Coordinates of C-alpha atoms and ligand atoms in Angstrom, one line a residue:
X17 CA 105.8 100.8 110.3
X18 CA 107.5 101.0 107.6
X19 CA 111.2 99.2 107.4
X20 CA 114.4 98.0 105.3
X21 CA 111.6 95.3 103.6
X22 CA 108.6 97.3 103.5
X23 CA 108.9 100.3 101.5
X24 CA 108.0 102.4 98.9
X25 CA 109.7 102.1 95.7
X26 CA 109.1 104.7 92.9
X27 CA 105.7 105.6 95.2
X28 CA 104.6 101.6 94.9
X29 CA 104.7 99.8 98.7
X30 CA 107.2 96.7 98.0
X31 CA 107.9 94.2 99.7
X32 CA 111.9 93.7 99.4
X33 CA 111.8 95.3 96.0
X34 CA 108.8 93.2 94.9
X35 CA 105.7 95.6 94.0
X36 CA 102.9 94.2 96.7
X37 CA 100.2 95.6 94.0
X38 CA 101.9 92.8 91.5
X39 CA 100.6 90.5 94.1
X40 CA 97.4 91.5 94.3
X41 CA 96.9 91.2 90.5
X42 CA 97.7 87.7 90.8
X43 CA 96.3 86.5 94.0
X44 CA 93.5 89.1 95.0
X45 CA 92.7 90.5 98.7
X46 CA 92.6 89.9 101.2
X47 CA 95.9 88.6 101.5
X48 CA 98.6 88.3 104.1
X49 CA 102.8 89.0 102.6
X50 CA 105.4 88.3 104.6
X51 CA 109.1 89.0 104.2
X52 CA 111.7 85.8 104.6
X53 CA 114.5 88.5 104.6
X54 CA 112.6 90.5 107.1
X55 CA 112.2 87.7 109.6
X56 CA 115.5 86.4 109.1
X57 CA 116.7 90.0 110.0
X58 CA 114.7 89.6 113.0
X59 CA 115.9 86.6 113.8
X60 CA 119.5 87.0 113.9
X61 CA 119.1 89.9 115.5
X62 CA 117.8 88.3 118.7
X63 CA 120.4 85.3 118.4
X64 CA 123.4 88.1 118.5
X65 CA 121.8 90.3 121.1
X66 CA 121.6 87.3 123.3
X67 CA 125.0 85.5 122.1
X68 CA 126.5 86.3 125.0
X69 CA 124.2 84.5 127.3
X70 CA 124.4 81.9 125.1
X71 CA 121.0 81.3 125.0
X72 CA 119.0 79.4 123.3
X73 CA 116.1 80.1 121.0
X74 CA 112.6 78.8 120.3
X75 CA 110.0 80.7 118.0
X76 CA 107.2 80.1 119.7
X77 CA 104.6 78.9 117.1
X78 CA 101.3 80.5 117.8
X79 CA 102.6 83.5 116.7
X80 CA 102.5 82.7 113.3
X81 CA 102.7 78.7 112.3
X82 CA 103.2 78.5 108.6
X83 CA 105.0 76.3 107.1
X84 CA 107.0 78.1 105.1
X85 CA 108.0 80.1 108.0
X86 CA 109.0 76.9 110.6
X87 CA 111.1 75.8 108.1
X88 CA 113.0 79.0 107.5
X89 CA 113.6 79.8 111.6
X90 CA 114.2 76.0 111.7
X91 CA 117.4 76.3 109.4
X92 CA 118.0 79.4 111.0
X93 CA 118.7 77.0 113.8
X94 CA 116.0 78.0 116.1
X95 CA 114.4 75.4 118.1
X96 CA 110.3 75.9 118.6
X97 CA 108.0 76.8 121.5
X98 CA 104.8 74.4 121.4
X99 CA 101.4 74.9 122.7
X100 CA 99.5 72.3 121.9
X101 CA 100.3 68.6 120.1
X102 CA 98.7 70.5 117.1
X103 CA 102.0 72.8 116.9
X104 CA 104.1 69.8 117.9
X105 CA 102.6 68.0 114.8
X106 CA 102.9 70.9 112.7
X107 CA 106.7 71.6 113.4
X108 CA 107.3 67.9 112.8
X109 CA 105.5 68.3 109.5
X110 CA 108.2 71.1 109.0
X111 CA 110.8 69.0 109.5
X112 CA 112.2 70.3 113.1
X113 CA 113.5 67.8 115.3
X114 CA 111.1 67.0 118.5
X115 CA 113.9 67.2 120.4
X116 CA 113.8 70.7 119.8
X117 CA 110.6 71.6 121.0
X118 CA 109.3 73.0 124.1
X119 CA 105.9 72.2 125.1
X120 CA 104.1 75.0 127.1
X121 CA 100.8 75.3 127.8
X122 CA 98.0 75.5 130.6
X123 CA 96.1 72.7 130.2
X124 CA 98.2 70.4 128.5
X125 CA 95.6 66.9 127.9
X126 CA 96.6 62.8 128.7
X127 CA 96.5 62.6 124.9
X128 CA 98.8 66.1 123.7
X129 CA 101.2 64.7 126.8
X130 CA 101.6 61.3 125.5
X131 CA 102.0 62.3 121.9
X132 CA 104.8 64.7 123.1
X133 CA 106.2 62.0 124.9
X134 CA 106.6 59.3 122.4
X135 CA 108.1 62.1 120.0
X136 CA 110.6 63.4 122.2
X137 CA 109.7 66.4 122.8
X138 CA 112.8 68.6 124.6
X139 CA 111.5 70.3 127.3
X140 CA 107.9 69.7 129.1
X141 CA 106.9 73.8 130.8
X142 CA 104.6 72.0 133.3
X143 CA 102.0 74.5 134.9
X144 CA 100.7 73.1 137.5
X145 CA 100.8 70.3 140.7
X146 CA 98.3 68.1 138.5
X147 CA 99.6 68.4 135.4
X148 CA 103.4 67.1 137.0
X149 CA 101.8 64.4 138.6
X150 CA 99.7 63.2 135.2
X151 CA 103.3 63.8 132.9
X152 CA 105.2 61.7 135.5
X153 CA 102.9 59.2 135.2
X154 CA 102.6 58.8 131.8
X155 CA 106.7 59.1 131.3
X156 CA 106.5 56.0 133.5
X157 CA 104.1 54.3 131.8
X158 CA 106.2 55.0 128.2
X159 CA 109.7 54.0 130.2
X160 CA 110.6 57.8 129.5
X161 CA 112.4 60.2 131.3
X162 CA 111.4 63.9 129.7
X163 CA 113.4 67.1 131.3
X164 CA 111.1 69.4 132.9
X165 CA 111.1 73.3 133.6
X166 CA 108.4 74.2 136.1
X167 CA 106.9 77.7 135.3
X168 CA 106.5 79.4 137.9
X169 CA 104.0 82.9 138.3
X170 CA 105.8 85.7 140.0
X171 CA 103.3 87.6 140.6
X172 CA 105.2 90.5 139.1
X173 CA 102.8 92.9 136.8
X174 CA 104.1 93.2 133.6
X175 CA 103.5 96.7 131.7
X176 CA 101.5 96.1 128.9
X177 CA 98.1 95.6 127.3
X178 CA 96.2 93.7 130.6
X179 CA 94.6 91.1 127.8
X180 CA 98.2 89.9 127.5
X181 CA 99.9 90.2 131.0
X182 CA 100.3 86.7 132.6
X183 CA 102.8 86.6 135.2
X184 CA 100.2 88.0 138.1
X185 CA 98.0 86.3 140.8
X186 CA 95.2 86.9 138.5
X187 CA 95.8 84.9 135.2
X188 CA 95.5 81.4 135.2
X189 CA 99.6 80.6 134.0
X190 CA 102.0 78.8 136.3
X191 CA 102.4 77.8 139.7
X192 CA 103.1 80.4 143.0
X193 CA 106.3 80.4 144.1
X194 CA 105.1 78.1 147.4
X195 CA 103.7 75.1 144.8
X196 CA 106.7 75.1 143.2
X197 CA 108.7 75.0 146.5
X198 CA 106.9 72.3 147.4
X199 CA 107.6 70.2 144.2
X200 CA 111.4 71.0 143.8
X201 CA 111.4 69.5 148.1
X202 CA 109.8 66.7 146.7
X203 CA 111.2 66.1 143.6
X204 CA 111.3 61.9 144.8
X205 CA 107.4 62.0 144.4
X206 CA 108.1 62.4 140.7
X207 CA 110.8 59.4 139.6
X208 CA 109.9 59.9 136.0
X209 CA 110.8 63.1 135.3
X210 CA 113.8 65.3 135.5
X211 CA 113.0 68.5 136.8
X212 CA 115.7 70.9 135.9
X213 CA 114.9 74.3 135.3
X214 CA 111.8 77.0 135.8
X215 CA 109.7 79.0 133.9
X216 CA 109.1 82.7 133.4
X217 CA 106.3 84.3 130.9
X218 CA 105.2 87.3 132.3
X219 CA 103.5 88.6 129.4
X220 CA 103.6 89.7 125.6
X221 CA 104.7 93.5 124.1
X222 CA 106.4 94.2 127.4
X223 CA 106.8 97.6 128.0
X224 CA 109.6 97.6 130.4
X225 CA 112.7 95.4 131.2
X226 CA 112.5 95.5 135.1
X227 CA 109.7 93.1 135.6
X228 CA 111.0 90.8 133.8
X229 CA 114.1 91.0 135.9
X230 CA 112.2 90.8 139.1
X231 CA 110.5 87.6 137.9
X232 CA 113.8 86.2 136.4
X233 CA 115.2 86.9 140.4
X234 CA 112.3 85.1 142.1
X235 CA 112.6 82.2 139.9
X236 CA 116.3 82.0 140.8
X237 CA 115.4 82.5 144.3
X238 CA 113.2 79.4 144.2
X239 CA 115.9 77.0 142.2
X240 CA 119.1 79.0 144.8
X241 CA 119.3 75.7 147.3
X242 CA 119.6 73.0 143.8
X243 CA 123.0 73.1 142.0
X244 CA 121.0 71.1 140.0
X245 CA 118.6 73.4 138.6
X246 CA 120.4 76.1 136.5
X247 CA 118.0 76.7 133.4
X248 CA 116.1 79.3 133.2
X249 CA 113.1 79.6 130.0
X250 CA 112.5 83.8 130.3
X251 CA 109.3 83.2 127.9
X252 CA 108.8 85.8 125.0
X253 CA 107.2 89.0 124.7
X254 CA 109.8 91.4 123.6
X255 CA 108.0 94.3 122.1
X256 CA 107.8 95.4 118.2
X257 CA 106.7 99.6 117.6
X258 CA 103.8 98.9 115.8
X259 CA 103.7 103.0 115.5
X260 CA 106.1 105.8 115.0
X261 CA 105.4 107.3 119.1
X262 CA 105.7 103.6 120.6
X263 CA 108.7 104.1 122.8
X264 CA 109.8 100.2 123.3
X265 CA 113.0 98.9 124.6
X266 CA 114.8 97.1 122.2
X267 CA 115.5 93.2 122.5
X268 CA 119.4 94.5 123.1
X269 CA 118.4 96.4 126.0
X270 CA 116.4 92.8 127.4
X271 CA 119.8 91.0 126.4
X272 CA 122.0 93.9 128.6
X273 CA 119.8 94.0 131.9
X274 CA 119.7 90.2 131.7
X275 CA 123.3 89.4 130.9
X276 CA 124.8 90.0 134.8
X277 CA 121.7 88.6 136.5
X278 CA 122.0 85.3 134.6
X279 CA 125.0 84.8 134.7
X280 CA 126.3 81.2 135.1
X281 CA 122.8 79.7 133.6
X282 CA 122.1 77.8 130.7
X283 CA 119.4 80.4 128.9
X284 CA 116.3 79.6 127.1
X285 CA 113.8 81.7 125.3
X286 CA 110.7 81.7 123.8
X287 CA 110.2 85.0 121.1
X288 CA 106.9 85.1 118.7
X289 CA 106.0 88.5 118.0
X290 CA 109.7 90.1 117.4
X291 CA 110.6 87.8 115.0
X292 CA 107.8 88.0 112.9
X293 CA 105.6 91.2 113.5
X294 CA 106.9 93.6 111.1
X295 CA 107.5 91.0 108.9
X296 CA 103.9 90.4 107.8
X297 CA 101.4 92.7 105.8
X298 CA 97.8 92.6 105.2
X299 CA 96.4 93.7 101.6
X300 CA 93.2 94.6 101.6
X301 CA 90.6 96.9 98.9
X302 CA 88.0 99.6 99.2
X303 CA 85.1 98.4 98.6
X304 CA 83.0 101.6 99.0
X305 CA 82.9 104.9 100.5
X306 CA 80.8 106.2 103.3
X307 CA 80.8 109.3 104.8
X308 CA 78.3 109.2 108.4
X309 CA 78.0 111.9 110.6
X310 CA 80.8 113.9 109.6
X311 CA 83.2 110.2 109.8
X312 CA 84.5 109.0 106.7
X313 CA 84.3 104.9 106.7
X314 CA 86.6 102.9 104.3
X315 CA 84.8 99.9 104.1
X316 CA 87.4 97.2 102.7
X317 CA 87.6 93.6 102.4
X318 CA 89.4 93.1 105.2
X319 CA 87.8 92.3 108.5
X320 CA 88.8 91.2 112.0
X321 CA 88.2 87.8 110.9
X322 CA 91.7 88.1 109.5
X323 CA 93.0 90.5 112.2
X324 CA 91.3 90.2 115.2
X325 CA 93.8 92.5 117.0
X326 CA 92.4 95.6 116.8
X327 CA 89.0 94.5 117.8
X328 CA 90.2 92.2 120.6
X329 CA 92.9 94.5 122.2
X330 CA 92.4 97.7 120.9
X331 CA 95.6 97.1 119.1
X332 CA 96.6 99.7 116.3
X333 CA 98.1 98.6 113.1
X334 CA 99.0 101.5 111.0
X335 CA 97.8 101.3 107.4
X336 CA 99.3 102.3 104.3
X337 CA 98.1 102.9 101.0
X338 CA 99.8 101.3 98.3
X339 CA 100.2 104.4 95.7
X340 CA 102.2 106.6 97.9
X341 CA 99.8 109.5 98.3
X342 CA 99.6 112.7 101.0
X343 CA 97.2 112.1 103.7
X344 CA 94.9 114.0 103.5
X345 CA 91.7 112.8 105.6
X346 CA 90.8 111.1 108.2
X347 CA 89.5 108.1 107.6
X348 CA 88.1 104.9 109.6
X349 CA 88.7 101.6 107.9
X350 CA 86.1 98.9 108.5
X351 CA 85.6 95.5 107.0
X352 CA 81.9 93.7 105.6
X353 CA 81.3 91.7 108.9
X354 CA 78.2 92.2 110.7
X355 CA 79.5 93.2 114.3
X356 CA 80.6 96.8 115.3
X357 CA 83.9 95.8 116.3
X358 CA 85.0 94.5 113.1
X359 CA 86.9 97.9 112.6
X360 CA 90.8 97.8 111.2
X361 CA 91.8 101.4 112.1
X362 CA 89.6 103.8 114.0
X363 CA 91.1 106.7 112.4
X364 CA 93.7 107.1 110.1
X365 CA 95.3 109.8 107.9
X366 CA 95.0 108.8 104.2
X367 CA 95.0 109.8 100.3
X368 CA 91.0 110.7 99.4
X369 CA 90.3 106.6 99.1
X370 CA 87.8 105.6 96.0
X371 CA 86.1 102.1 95.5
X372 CA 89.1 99.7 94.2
X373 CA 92.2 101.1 95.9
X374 CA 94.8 99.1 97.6
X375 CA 95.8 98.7 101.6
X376 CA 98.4 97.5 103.7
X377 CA 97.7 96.6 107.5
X378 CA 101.3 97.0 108.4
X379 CA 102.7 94.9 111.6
X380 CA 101.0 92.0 110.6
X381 CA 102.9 89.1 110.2
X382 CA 102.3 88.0 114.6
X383 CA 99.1 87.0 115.7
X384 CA 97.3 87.9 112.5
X385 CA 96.5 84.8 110.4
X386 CA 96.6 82.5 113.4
X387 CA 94.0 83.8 114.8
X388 CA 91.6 84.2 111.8
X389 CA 88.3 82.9 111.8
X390 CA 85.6 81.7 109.6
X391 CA 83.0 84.2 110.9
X392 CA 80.5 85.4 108.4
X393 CA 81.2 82.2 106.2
X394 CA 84.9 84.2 105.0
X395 CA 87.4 82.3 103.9
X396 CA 90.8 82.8 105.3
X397 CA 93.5 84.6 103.1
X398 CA 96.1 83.7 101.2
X399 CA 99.7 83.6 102.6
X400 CA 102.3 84.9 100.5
X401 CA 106.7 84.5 101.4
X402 CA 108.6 87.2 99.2
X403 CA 112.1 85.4 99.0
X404 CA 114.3 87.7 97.8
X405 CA 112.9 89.1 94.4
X406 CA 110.5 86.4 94.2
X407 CA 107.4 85.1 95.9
X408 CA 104.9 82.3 96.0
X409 CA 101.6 80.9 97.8
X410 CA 102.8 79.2 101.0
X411 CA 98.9 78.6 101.9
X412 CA 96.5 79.1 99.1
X413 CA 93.3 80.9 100.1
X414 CA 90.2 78.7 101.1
X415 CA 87.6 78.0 98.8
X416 CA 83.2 77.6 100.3
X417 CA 84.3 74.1 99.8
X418 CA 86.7 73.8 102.3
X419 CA 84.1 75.2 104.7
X420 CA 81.7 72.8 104.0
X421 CA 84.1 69.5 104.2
X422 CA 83.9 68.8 107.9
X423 CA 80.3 68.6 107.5
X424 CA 79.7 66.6 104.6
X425 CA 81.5 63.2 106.0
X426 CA 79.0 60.6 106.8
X427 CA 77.6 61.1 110.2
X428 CA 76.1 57.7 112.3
X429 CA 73.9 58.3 114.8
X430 CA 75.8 57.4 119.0
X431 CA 74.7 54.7 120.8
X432 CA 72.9 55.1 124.4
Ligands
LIG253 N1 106.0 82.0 125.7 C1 104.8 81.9 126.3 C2 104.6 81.0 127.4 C3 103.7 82.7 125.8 O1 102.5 82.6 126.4 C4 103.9 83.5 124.7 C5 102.8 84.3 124.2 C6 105.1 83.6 124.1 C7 106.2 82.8 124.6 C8 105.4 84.5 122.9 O2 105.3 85.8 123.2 P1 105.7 86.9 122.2 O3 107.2 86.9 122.0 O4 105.0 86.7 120.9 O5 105.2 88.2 122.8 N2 97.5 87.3 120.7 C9 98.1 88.3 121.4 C10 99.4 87.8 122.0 C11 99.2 86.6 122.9 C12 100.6 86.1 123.4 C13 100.4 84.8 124.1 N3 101.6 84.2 124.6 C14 98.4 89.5 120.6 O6 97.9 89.5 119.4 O7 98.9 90.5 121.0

């Protein structure tokens, strides 16, 4: 996975020119790098394939929610895709105006709906009867009037990994194309709201184009007898090649398909994963050796409490050493937490690895630090932005005491 940022350089892996081993000898492993020219790349690239639809674009947080990265897609002029009031707060803290939020989400509570009420959020992606009923209420109740995009499950199947398909009968996101029906024919039951477009997610690291086309045509089937109703969200989930044989279409080849069918709608969209994927690495170091049963076992400092992926999907992130080396064995990287699946590559080809050497976990920059946990008592990484040639701590790594801080606040007893 490597790319125009991540490289090697004189046989060091750098990060757009800076040496990532230079940043290990000044902030240790594990850590996650991530490359502001990288995502910017990314970014742009998504804002000219789809200029033609004029559509418009929000990074949807939970991919990765750094700071340091909100405000660089923010001034990119991206708006940001929400999923709880804890993303809405964060993007605020960034500086992005509420107004250029969408809040999505499930099982939205009466407290995240209010809080994105009186800050103004954008755009509500209501998922279900309840929910509109609750939101219409509360807008009411706050003399507000929020716009509305109902997201609606097409029942389509997406191709990809089934832990992240959700646009079929069997996940729990949006409403059936009856419920929603039902709403737009009685949009008088909800005088608060102004429900003005629909909702498509149909899943993340799609592997094809055509289901999302069929579920982009059954939501404008649904909104065909409204004038009224002519924005469309598509959701995210345009795929990055995490290895060499992935065979993914391109966000260009999304943008093409798409352009004739939605035609004549105001366009909205809701990218994580291609914007920031290949923009992230994880350094990690051997800690020992261990050949087993004819295996050979890497066992680093890096676990699946920082990358859950490969445990929780099977997901393979390619690893790299940093001193370019031939591969030469095969070798199955593991980190120091006590669970079998805590296992960062299954089997990789590397340089003979000794206690001390230096690893990237390429393709890391999406649903890596996000989901770290705190399993094992670890504390979570650094986070490192390379800007240009230079580079600083944009989330320093946690210390025991951080750990312990929740639990040392004076606790009183509850009353019966
Ligand atoms: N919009 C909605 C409504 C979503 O549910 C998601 C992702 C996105 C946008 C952004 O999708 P993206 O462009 O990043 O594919 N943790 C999993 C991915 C979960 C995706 C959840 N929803 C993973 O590591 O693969």
């Amino acid at each position: 996975m490597l790319n125009d940022s991540f490289r090697y350089v004189n046989d060091q892996l750098a990060c757009d020119g800076v040496p990532l081993c230079n940043i290990i000898a000044a902030h240790g492993t594990p850590t996650y790098v991530y490359s502001a020219n990288r995502i910017t790349q990314n970014a742009q690239r998504l804002q000219r394939a789809f200029s033609s639809l004029r559509a418009t674009l929000h990074y949807s947080l939970k991919a990765n929610n750094n700071l340091a990265i909100i405000r660089l897609l923010a001034d990119l002029g991206l708006g940001m895709d929400a999923v709880s009031a804890g993303e809405i707060y964060r993007a605020e803290q960034a500086g992005v105006d509420p107004s250029h939020i969408v809040f999505a989400g499930v099982g939205k509570t009466r407290d995240e709906l209010q809080y994105a009420l009186q800050a103004g959020v954008g755009w509500f992606n209501v998922e279900s009867h309840g929910e509109l009923l609750l939101l219409n209420q509360l807008a009411g109740d706050l003399q507000k009037r929020p716009s509305v995009a109902l997201r609606l499950n097409p029942d389509v199947q997406a191709k990809t990994h089934h832990h992240i398909a959700t646009g079929h009968f069997g996940a729990k996101f949006g409403m059936s194309a009856d419920t929603i029906a039902h709403i737009l024919a009685h949009r008088d039951e909800t005088p608060h709201l102004t429900i003005h477009g629909l909702h498509v997610h149909i899943g993340s690291q799609l592997g094809d184009v055509d289901e999302t086309i069929e579920a982009v045509r059954r939501a404008q089937h649904l909104a065909e007898p409204y004038p009224d109703i002519r924005t469309l969200n598509i959701g995210g989930g345009f795929p990055v090649r995490y290895v060499e044989s992935d065979e993914y279409p391109q966000p260009e080849n999304f943008a093409e398909a798409l352009a004739p069918v939605l035609k004549g709608w105001q366009v909205m969209m809701e990218p994580g994963r291609s914007i920031v994927a290949d923009a992230g690495v994880l350094l990690i170091s051997v800690l020992y050796i261990k050949d087993q049963a004819g295996q050979h076992f890497a066992i680093t400092d890096g676990s699946m409490t920082e990358l859950i992926r490969p445990a929780l999907y099977e997901a393979v992130h390619p690893i790299l050493p940093l001193k370019n080396a031939p591969p030469t064995q095969k070798m199955i990287i593991v980190g120091p937490v006590c669970e079998s699946t805590d296992v960062l590559n299954r089997g990789t080809m590397l340089p003979v690895l000794e206690t001390g050497d230096q690893l990237a976990v390429m393709g890391t920059g999406a649903y890596g630090m996000v989901m770290a946990s705190n399993y094992n008592m670890r504390t979570r990484p650094a986070e490192i932005l390379v800007e240009g040639e230079q580079w600083r701590v944009v989330r320093r790594r946690e210390t025991w005491d951080d750990l312990l801080r929740q639990e040392l606040s004076e606790s009183t007893y509850g009353k019966i």
